[in-house]
Amino acid sequence: MDIKRRQFLKIAGLSTIAGIGAPAAFNLLLKGETSPVSYASSGGSAEASHDDAPAGVRLGMVIDQKVFDANIGLAQKCVTACHTVHNVPDFGKDNKKDAIKWIFEVPFEKAFTNKSHYHRNAHLHDSDFLVLCNHCDNPPCVRACPTKATFKRKDGIVAMDYHRCIGCRFCMAACPYGMRSFNWRDPRPFIDQTKHNKEFPTRMRGVVEKCNFCVDRLARGLQPACVEATGNTGAMVFGDLNDSHSKIRKVLDENFTIQRKPALGTQPSLFYII
Amino acid sequence: MYDGKLIIPGLLIFLVLMISPILFNGLDAGPVPKPEKPVGVTKCVKSAQYMRTSHMKVLDDWRDETLRDGDRTPVEIDGVKYEKSLMNGCLKCHTDKKKFCDECHVYTSVKPYCWDCHYVPKETF
Ligand code: SF4
Ligand code: SF4
Ligand code: SF4
């Protein structure tokens, strides 16, 4: 057979690429670093894996919807508290496109998309549920972030370093709860100058932001701002999920709680008493 | 040389443009910046020389330690504790950004983007 020079080069090139690539791919699969099956499609079985929570501190939160239902306006107080201490801009009610949200209220069917909504009772029908970042133990946003701007700390907090964020928004696509917001425009002119927190920075155009579980306040021995805003109503309980003597564990032991989309295997650290 | 009568004057003009700063200013680099030191404080977290060359490295290290490792133990110098923070640490002593930070940054024509997010003392934005 008569091979032309051009054809020979093509074949040689392709074989080289295959030769370089194949061992790497095989090694990864053999070591099990990439699972051939994607997590998102693994459906129900992932729920069981929530048992093997890591040792050490793992911060979490319980939101008691019954208390919020009994105290009209309390949820909004939490939102205002969080957005004030973290200098979250307010673009007004009409501008949904630019909105930045760390914590906000949504109806039952938006918060718990995989629960049945058929003939739900008046309580579930009428109440709005507070949602914020779940600080997942297996956070897809961290896996998606190419710059390590989003990372998981030892205490379970999924935090962000805005200096490193390049605004690619992979994390927003990866978060199955929609808990991240992108700064489409400079947020500073939309922060209330009379109330803003001078101890906390703002963000700039082109970065993503979200709830940070008040990591800066915890360092000063304070409770998260939203939890503080609920006062002694018990509407929100914050603490170490791995400490069997903590208040949050007591609440979890005594109540039936649900989580948002547990079947995805993200292992959220937020629990809801419905 | 082809087109020598174009190329050589062209090169000369280019050369003159390139050395024009020296022709105009001589070897004078302009007034040396004098960042204003905070009153009543004599010691920084590191020596003045180190801070002059590497304050950005200090800030980067502090950022990673506080944010990633959760280590916010303050830096203690002569019994005074300083928070590992630009806004709540450095700027508590260096209260005037214009007279301190900007002095050198303007002189060396660096434009750090700290202030896109971090507040300047007494700032109204
Ligand atoms: S809720 Fe979303 S943003 Fe928060 S940790 Fe989970 S995946 Fe990441
Ligand atoms: S937008 Fe920022 S935080 Fe999100 S994935 Fe990209 S770099 Fe990471
Ligand atoms: S934990 Fe802190 S950051 Fe997160 S929603 Fe509550 S107040 Fe906001």
Short mmCIF file of C-alpha atoms and ligand atoms in Angstrom, two decimals:
data_model
loop_
_atom_site.label_atom_id
_atom_site.label_comp_id
_atom_site.label_asym_id
_atom_site.label_seq_id
_atom_site.Cartn_x
_atom_site.Cartn_y
_atom_site.Cartn_z
CA MET A 1 0.00 0.00 0.00
CA ASP A 2 1.24 3.39 -0.86
CA ILE A 3 0.98 5.81 2.06
CA LYS A 4 1.36 9.49 1.27
CA ARG A 5 3.62 11.53 3.53
CA ARG A 6 0.66 13.59 4.72
CA GLN A 7 -1.36 10.53 5.70
CA PHE A 8 1.62 9.02 7.52
CA LEU A 9 2.06 12.17 9.60
CA LYS A 10 -1.62 12.20 10.51
CA ILE A 11 -1.57 8.58 11.66
CA ALA A 12 1.68 9.02 13.54
CA GLY A 13 0.34 12.11 15.31
CA LEU A 14 -2.90 10.47 16.36
CA SER A 15 -1.12 7.36 17.64
CA THR A 16 1.18 9.55 19.75
CA ILE A 17 -1.74 11.38 21.32
CA ALA A 18 -3.53 8.11 22.05
CA GLY A 19 -0.33 6.67 23.50
CA ILE A 20 0.18 9.59 25.86
CA GLY A 21 -3.45 9.86 26.91
CA ALA A 22 -4.40 6.25 27.43
CA PRO A 23 -2.21 5.32 30.43
CA ALA A 24 -3.32 8.45 32.29
CA ALA A 25 -6.98 7.64 31.72
CA PHE A 26 -6.47 4.00 32.71
CA ASN A 27 -4.62 4.96 35.89
CA LEU A 28 -7.39 7.31 36.97
CA LEU A 29 -10.05 4.68 36.45
CA LEU A 30 -7.99 1.97 38.18
CA LYS A 31 -7.32 4.17 41.22
CA GLY A 32 -10.99 5.10 41.30
CA GLU A 33 -10.35 8.83 41.26
CA THR A 34 -13.02 9.48 38.71
CA SER A 35 -16.13 7.48 39.03
CA PRO A 36 -17.34 6.27 35.65
CA VAL A 37 -20.90 6.95 36.84
CA SER A 38 -21.77 10.55 37.60
CA TYR A 39 -23.12 11.38 41.05
CA ALA A 40 -26.11 13.29 39.83
CA SER A 41 -27.55 10.33 38.00
CA SER A 42 -27.05 7.90 40.84
CA GLY A 43 -30.44 8.82 42.28
CA GLY A 44 -31.70 7.28 45.48
CA SER A 45 -28.76 5.20 46.55
CA ALA A 46 -26.74 8.29 47.44
CA GLU A 47 -29.11 9.01 50.32
CA ALA A 48 -27.71 6.10 52.27
CA SER A 49 -24.19 7.49 52.04
CA HIS A 50 -25.13 10.33 54.39
CA ASP A 51 -24.31 8.09 57.33
CA ASP A 52 -20.56 8.40 56.96
CA ALA A 53 -20.23 12.01 58.06
CA PRO A 54 -16.63 12.96 58.87
CA ALA A 55 -15.24 13.24 62.36
CA GLY A 56 -14.34 16.60 63.92
CA VAL A 57 -16.46 19.71 63.93
CA ARG A 58 -19.22 19.88 61.35
CA LEU A 59 -21.34 22.99 61.59
CA GLY A 60 -24.99 22.83 60.69
CA MET A 61 -28.34 24.47 61.21
CA VAL A 62 -31.93 23.53 61.96
CA ILE A 63 -34.73 25.77 60.71
CA ASP A 64 -38.02 25.33 62.56
CA GLN A 65 -40.77 26.34 60.17
CA LYS A 66 -43.43 26.04 62.86
CA VAL A 67 -41.85 28.89 64.77
CA PHE A 68 -41.53 31.01 61.63
CA ASP A 69 -45.20 30.38 60.86
CA ALA A 70 -46.16 31.55 64.33
CA ASN A 71 -44.04 34.70 64.07
CA ILE A 72 -45.01 36.63 60.96
CA GLY A 73 -42.15 38.84 59.78
CA LEU A 74 -39.44 36.94 61.65
CA ALA A 75 -38.00 35.42 58.47
CA GLN A 76 -37.73 38.83 56.87
CA LYS A 77 -35.88 40.03 59.97
CA CYS A 78 -33.30 37.26 59.41
CA VAL A 79 -32.86 38.26 55.78
CA THR A 80 -32.37 41.92 56.68
CA ALA A 81 -29.92 41.03 59.46
CA CYS A 82 -27.77 38.90 57.14
CA HIS A 83 -27.83 41.29 54.23
CA THR A 84 -26.98 44.26 56.45
CA VAL A 85 -23.96 42.75 58.20
CA HIS A 86 -22.58 41.35 54.95
CA ASN A 87 -23.13 44.45 52.82
CA VAL A 88 -25.34 42.62 50.34
CA PRO A 89 -26.62 45.14 47.76
CA ASP A 90 -30.32 45.75 47.27
CA PHE A 91 -31.30 46.28 43.64
CA GLY A 92 -34.96 46.72 44.45
CA LYS A 93 -37.91 44.39 44.11
CA ASP A 94 -38.37 44.95 40.39
CA ASN A 95 -34.85 44.05 39.37
CA LYS A 96 -34.80 40.27 39.75
CA LYS A 97 -32.02 39.79 37.22
CA ASP A 98 -29.29 41.51 39.24
CA ALA A 99 -30.48 40.41 42.69
CA ILE A 100 -27.89 39.15 45.17
CA LYS A 101 -29.26 36.79 47.80
CA TRP A 102 -27.52 35.07 50.69
CA ILE A 103 -30.73 34.04 52.45
CA PHE A 104 -34.27 34.39 51.15
CA GLU A 105 -37.80 33.02 51.30
CA VAL A 106 -39.32 30.60 48.80
CA PRO A 107 -42.57 28.58 48.76
CA PHE A 108 -42.53 24.89 49.69
CA GLU A 109 -42.44 23.56 46.15
CA LYS A 110 -39.35 25.62 45.33
CA ALA A 111 -37.50 24.64 48.50
CA PHE A 112 -38.36 20.96 48.43
CA THR A 113 -38.69 20.13 44.77
CA ASN A 114 -38.61 16.38 45.23
CA LYS A 115 -41.46 16.21 47.75
CA SER A 116 -45.03 15.69 46.65
CA HIS A 117 -46.98 18.91 46.37
CA TYR A 118 -50.28 17.34 45.48
CA HIS A 119 -53.03 18.27 47.96
CA ARG A 120 -50.61 19.76 50.46
CA ASN A 121 -52.20 21.28 53.54
CA ALA A 122 -52.71 24.97 54.18
CA HIS A 123 -49.58 25.22 56.33
CA LEU A 124 -47.32 24.02 53.53
CA HIS A 125 -49.31 25.89 50.92
CA ASP A 126 -49.13 29.29 52.56
CA SER A 127 -45.73 29.38 54.25
CA ASP A 128 -42.49 30.60 52.79
CA PHE A 129 -39.33 28.75 53.73
CA LEU A 130 -35.97 30.35 54.44
CA VAL A 131 -33.23 29.02 52.17
CA LEU A 132 -29.50 29.65 52.30
CA CYS A 133 -26.36 27.76 51.34
CA ASN A 134 -26.58 24.20 52.71
CA HIS A 135 -22.84 23.99 53.38
CA CYS A 136 -22.94 20.57 51.81
CA ASP A 137 -20.57 17.93 53.08
CA ASN A 138 -20.07 16.79 49.49
CA PRO A 139 -20.32 20.18 47.78
CA PRO A 140 -20.59 20.11 43.98
CA CYS A 141 -19.74 23.83 43.84
CA VAL A 142 -16.30 23.11 45.27
CA ARG A 143 -15.70 20.35 42.76
CA ALA A 144 -16.71 22.64 39.89
CA CYS A 145 -14.61 25.63 40.89
CA PRO A 146 -11.48 25.73 38.73
CA THR A 147 -9.59 28.24 40.90
CA LYS A 148 -10.26 26.92 44.42
CA ALA A 149 -12.03 30.20 45.14
CA THR A 150 -14.78 28.05 46.63
CA PHE A 151 -13.50 25.54 49.14
CA LYS A 152 -14.58 23.46 52.10
CA ARG A 153 -13.07 24.23 55.47
CA LYS A 154 -12.27 21.67 58.15
CA ASP A 155 -15.30 22.74 60.17
CA GLY A 156 -17.62 22.00 57.25
CA ILE A 157 -18.17 25.58 56.13
CA VAL A 158 -18.14 25.98 52.36
CA ALA A 159 -16.39 29.33 52.07
CA MET A 160 -15.30 31.61 49.30
CA ASP A 161 -12.21 33.66 48.64
CA TYR A 162 -13.46 36.48 46.43
CA HIS A 163 -9.89 37.44 45.52
CA ARG A 164 -9.54 34.23 43.57
CA CYS A 165 -12.97 34.15 41.94
CA ILE A 166 -12.77 34.67 38.20
CA GLY A 167 -16.53 34.80 37.73
CA CYS A 168 -16.75 31.71 35.52
CA ARG A 169 -20.01 30.75 37.31
CA PHE A 170 -19.30 27.02 37.11
CA CYS A 171 -20.23 26.86 40.79
CA MET A 172 -23.63 28.39 40.08
CA ALA A 173 -24.30 25.75 37.47
CA ALA A 174 -23.11 23.06 39.87
CA CYS A 175 -25.10 24.11 42.95
CA PRO A 176 -28.38 22.19 42.74
CA TYR A 177 -30.06 24.62 45.15
CA GLY A 178 -29.48 27.94 43.38
CA MET A 179 -27.87 29.41 46.48
CA ARG A 180 -25.25 31.49 44.66
CA SER A 181 -25.53 34.94 43.11
CA PHE A 182 -23.39 36.63 40.51
CA ASN A 183 -22.47 40.31 40.62
CA TRP A 184 -23.51 41.48 37.19
CA ARG A 185 -22.72 45.05 38.13
CA ASP A 186 -20.80 47.02 40.72
CA PRO A 187 -22.69 46.34 43.96
CA ARG A 188 -21.39 49.34 45.91
CA PRO A 189 -23.88 52.00 44.80
CA PHE A 190 -26.69 49.67 45.85
CA ILE A 191 -25.55 49.20 49.44
CA ASP A 192 -27.34 51.38 51.95
CA GLN A 193 -24.64 53.82 53.09
CA THR A 194 -26.41 54.63 56.33
CA LYS A 195 -26.48 51.03 57.52
CA HIS A 196 -23.57 49.18 55.98
CA ASN A 197 -21.04 47.25 58.06
CA LYS A 198 -17.65 48.94 57.96
CA GLU A 199 -15.88 45.89 59.38
CA PHE A 200 -16.84 43.69 56.43
CA PRO A 201 -15.81 44.21 52.80
CA THR A 202 -18.15 44.45 49.84
CA ARG A 203 -17.74 42.47 46.64
CA MET A 204 -16.87 43.72 43.19
CA ARG A 205 -18.38 43.26 39.77
CA GLY A 206 -17.76 39.83 38.26
CA VAL A 207 -17.57 37.61 41.33
CA VAL A 208 -20.00 35.10 42.74
CA GLU A 209 -21.12 35.29 46.36
CA LYS A 210 -23.20 33.35 48.87
CA CYS A 211 -23.85 32.74 52.56
CA ASN A 212 -20.58 32.16 54.44
CA PHE A 213 -22.21 30.73 57.59
CA CYS A 214 -20.98 33.93 59.24
CA VAL A 215 -17.46 32.59 59.47
CA ASP A 216 -16.18 36.02 60.56
CA ARG A 217 -18.73 36.29 63.36
CA LEU A 218 -18.08 32.74 64.59
CA ALA A 219 -14.40 33.67 64.92
CA ARG A 220 -15.44 36.42 67.32
CA GLY A 221 -17.59 34.03 69.34
CA LEU A 222 -20.88 35.32 67.93
CA GLN A 223 -23.80 33.37 66.49
CA PRO A 224 -24.65 33.75 62.80
CA ALA A 225 -26.52 36.99 62.21
CA CYS A 226 -29.70 35.24 61.04
CA VAL A 227 -29.76 33.00 64.11
CA GLU A 228 -29.16 36.02 66.33
CA ALA A 229 -32.10 37.80 64.68
CA THR A 230 -34.49 35.04 65.75
CA GLY A 231 -33.69 35.87 69.39
CA ASN A 232 -34.85 33.21 71.82
CA THR A 233 -37.72 31.95 69.67
CA GLY A 234 -35.75 28.82 68.74
CA ALA A 235 -36.64 29.30 65.08
CA MET A 236 -33.04 28.60 64.08
CA VAL A 237 -30.51 26.48 65.88
CA PHE A 238 -26.85 26.52 64.91
CA GLY A 239 -24.12 24.21 66.13
CA ASP A 240 -21.80 21.24 65.73
CA LEU A 241 -23.59 18.26 64.18
CA ASN A 242 -20.84 15.89 65.35
CA ASP A 243 -21.05 16.91 69.01
CA SER A 244 -23.57 14.57 70.63
CA HIS A 245 -24.15 17.03 73.51
CA SER A 246 -24.85 20.08 71.35
CA LYS A 247 -28.21 21.82 71.29
CA ILE A 248 -28.60 21.18 67.59
CA ARG A 249 -28.18 17.43 68.11
CA LYS A 250 -30.84 17.54 70.82
CA VAL A 251 -33.23 19.27 68.44
CA LEU A 252 -32.42 16.76 65.70
CA ASP A 253 -32.94 13.83 68.06
CA GLU A 254 -36.34 15.09 69.19
CA ASN A 255 -37.84 16.15 65.86
CA PHE A 256 -38.57 14.77 62.45
CA THR A 257 -36.57 16.86 59.99
CA ILE A 258 -36.23 16.97 56.23
CA GLN A 259 -33.51 18.26 53.94
CA ARG A 260 -33.43 19.79 50.49
CA LYS A 261 -32.87 17.28 47.67
CA PRO A 262 -31.10 14.63 49.78
CA ALA A 263 -31.18 12.19 46.87
CA LEU A 264 -28.47 14.16 45.07
CA GLY A 265 -25.91 13.03 47.61
CA THR A 266 -24.63 16.53 48.37
CA GLN A 267 -25.19 15.85 52.08
CA PRO A 268 -26.54 19.24 53.19
CA SER A 269 -25.87 20.54 56.71
CA LEU A 270 -29.25 22.26 56.91
CA PHE A 271 -32.34 20.60 58.37
CA TYR A 272 -35.96 21.72 58.37
CA ILE A 273 -38.66 21.00 60.92
CA ILE A 274 -41.83 21.25 58.86
CA MET B 1 20.13 49.35 1.91
CA TYR B 2 16.75 49.70 0.27
CA ASP B 3 14.73 52.70 1.49
CA GLY B 4 17.59 53.78 3.73
CA LYS B 5 16.45 57.38 3.56
CA LEU B 6 13.20 56.35 5.23
CA ILE B 7 14.46 53.74 7.64
CA ILE B 8 17.34 55.67 9.19
CA PRO B 9 15.36 58.86 10.04
CA GLY B 10 12.58 56.55 11.29
CA LEU B 11 14.98 54.77 13.62
CA LEU B 12 16.33 58.11 14.82
CA ILE B 13 12.84 59.40 15.63
CA PHE B 14 12.11 56.15 17.47
CA LEU B 15 15.32 56.47 19.48
CA VAL B 16 14.58 60.06 20.45
CA LEU B 17 11.07 59.10 21.56
CA MET B 18 12.44 56.22 23.63
CA ILE B 19 14.95 58.34 25.50
CA SER B 20 12.70 61.39 25.72
CA PRO B 21 11.93 60.81 29.44
CA ILE B 22 15.66 60.97 30.16
CA LEU B 23 16.09 64.00 27.92
CA PHE B 24 13.32 65.82 29.77
CA ASN B 25 13.92 64.74 33.35
CA GLY B 26 17.60 63.87 33.34
CA LEU B 27 18.36 61.27 35.96
CA ASP B 28 15.86 62.78 38.39
CA ALA B 29 13.21 60.24 39.43
CA GLY B 30 10.91 62.89 40.84
CA PRO B 31 10.14 63.56 44.49
CA VAL B 32 10.56 60.40 46.56
CA PRO B 33 7.24 59.39 48.14
CA LYS B 34 6.93 60.01 51.87
CA PRO B 35 4.16 57.84 53.27
CA GLU B 36 2.83 59.35 56.49
CA LYS B 37 3.54 57.19 59.52
CA PRO B 38 0.82 56.72 62.11
CA VAL B 39 1.29 58.84 65.25
CA GLY B 40 1.90 57.16 68.57
CA VAL B 41 2.86 53.77 67.11
CA THR B 42 6.50 52.89 66.57
CA LYS B 43 6.42 49.23 65.61
CA CYS B 44 4.70 47.48 62.72
CA VAL B 45 4.02 43.73 62.53
CA LYS B 46 7.30 43.33 60.60
CA SER B 47 10.33 45.57 60.07
CA ALA B 48 9.77 48.67 57.97
CA GLN B 49 12.13 47.37 55.29
CA TYR B 50 10.26 44.05 55.04
CA MET B 51 6.92 45.81 54.91
CA ARG B 52 8.21 48.15 52.20
CA THR B 53 9.08 45.26 49.92
CA SER B 54 6.68 42.51 50.96
CA HIS B 55 3.52 43.93 52.58
CA MET B 56 1.48 42.32 49.81
CA LYS B 57 2.87 38.93 50.76
CA VAL B 58 1.89 39.54 54.39
CA LEU B 59 -1.63 40.39 53.30
CA ASP B 60 -1.85 37.30 51.08
CA ASP B 61 -0.61 35.04 53.89
CA TRP B 62 -3.06 36.56 56.36
CA ARG B 63 -5.90 36.06 53.90
CA ASP B 64 -5.12 32.38 53.45
CA GLU B 65 -4.55 31.75 57.15
CA THR B 66 -7.76 33.42 58.31
CA LEU B 67 -10.04 32.29 55.51
CA ARG B 68 -8.76 28.83 54.63
CA ASP B 69 -7.20 27.57 57.84
CA GLY B 70 -9.52 29.48 60.17
CA ASP B 71 -6.49 30.75 62.09
CA ARG B 72 -7.35 34.27 63.25
CA THR B 73 -4.94 34.51 66.19
CA PRO B 74 -3.91 38.16 66.26
CA VAL B 75 -0.29 39.16 65.67
CA GLU B 76 1.19 40.37 68.94
CA ILE B 77 3.94 42.99 68.90
CA ASP B 78 5.16 44.42 72.23
CA GLY B 79 1.96 43.34 73.93
CA VAL B 80 -0.28 45.03 71.38
CA LYS B 81 -2.53 42.72 69.39
CA TYR B 82 -3.20 43.39 65.74
CA GLU B 83 -5.97 41.62 63.86
CA LYS B 84 -4.83 39.79 60.73
CA SER B 85 -6.91 42.02 58.51
CA LEU B 86 -6.45 44.89 56.11
CA MET B 87 -9.56 46.80 57.14
CA ASN B 88 -9.59 45.80 60.81
CA GLY B 89 -5.82 45.54 61.23
CA CYS B 90 -3.50 47.67 59.07
CA LEU B 91 -5.96 50.49 58.49
CA LYS B 92 -6.64 50.90 62.22
CA CYS B 93 -3.17 52.49 62.54
CA HIS B 94 -2.68 53.70 58.99
CA THR B 95 -5.89 55.67 58.96
CA ASP B 96 -5.23 57.79 55.91
CA LYS B 97 -5.10 55.82 52.68
CA LYS B 98 -4.25 58.88 50.58
CA LYS B 99 -1.24 59.87 52.68
CA PHE B 100 -0.02 56.31 53.23
CA CYS B 101 -0.98 53.73 50.61
CA ASP B 102 -1.44 56.07 47.67
CA GLU B 103 1.92 57.85 48.21
CA CYS B 104 3.96 54.92 46.89
CA HIS B 105 1.30 53.28 44.75
CA VAL B 106 0.86 56.42 42.70
CA TYR B 107 4.62 56.97 42.46
CA THR B 108 5.27 53.43 41.23
CA SER B 109 2.10 53.39 39.16
CA VAL B 110 0.63 50.28 40.74
CA LYS B 111 -3.11 50.05 40.96
CA PRO B 112 -3.99 47.41 43.56
CA TYR B 113 -7.65 46.43 43.51
CA CYS B 114 -7.95 46.15 47.30
CA TRP B 115 -10.32 49.10 47.41
CA ASP B 116 -12.85 47.60 45.02
CA CYS B 117 -14.07 45.60 47.98
CA HIS B 118 -12.32 46.77 51.13
CA TYR B 119 -13.43 49.99 52.73
CA VAL B 120 -11.06 52.87 53.20
CA PRO B 121 -11.34 54.45 56.65
CA LYS B 122 -14.07 57.09 56.78
CA GLU B 123 -15.01 56.21 53.23
CA THR B 124 -18.24 57.20 51.63
CA PHE B 125 -18.59 55.47 48.33
S1 SF4 C 1 -25.80 24.65 48.79
FE1 SF4 C 1 -24.87 25.02 46.80
S2 SF4 C 1 -23.39 26.62 47.18
FE2 SF4 C 1 -23.89 25.74 49.18
S3 SF4 C 1 -22.35 24.13 49.51
FE3 SF4 C 1 -24.15 23.14 48.59
S4 SF4 C 1 -23.68 23.16 46.41
FE4 SF4 C 1 -22.29 24.65 47.34
S1 SF4 C 2 -17.42 31.77 39.62
FE1 SF4 C 2 -15.73 31.96 41.10
S2 SF4 C 2 -16.29 30.62 42.80
FE2 SF4 C 2 -17.60 30.06 41.07
S3 SF4 C 2 -16.55 28.39 40.05
FE3 SF4 C 2 -15.88 30.26 39.01
S4 SF4 C 2 -14.03 30.92 40.10
FE4 SF4 C 2 -15.05 29.37 41.40
S1 SF4 C 3 -25.44 32.05 58.37
FE1 SF4 C 3 -24.73 34.16 58.23
S2 SF4 C 3 -24.23 34.40 56.10
FE2 SF4 C 3 -25.48 32.59 56.20
S3 SF4 C 3 -27.57 33.31 55.88
FE3 SF4 C 3 -27.24 33.33 58.09
S4 SF4 C 3 -26.56 35.41 58.53
FE4 SF4 C 3 -26.33 35.11 56.33
#
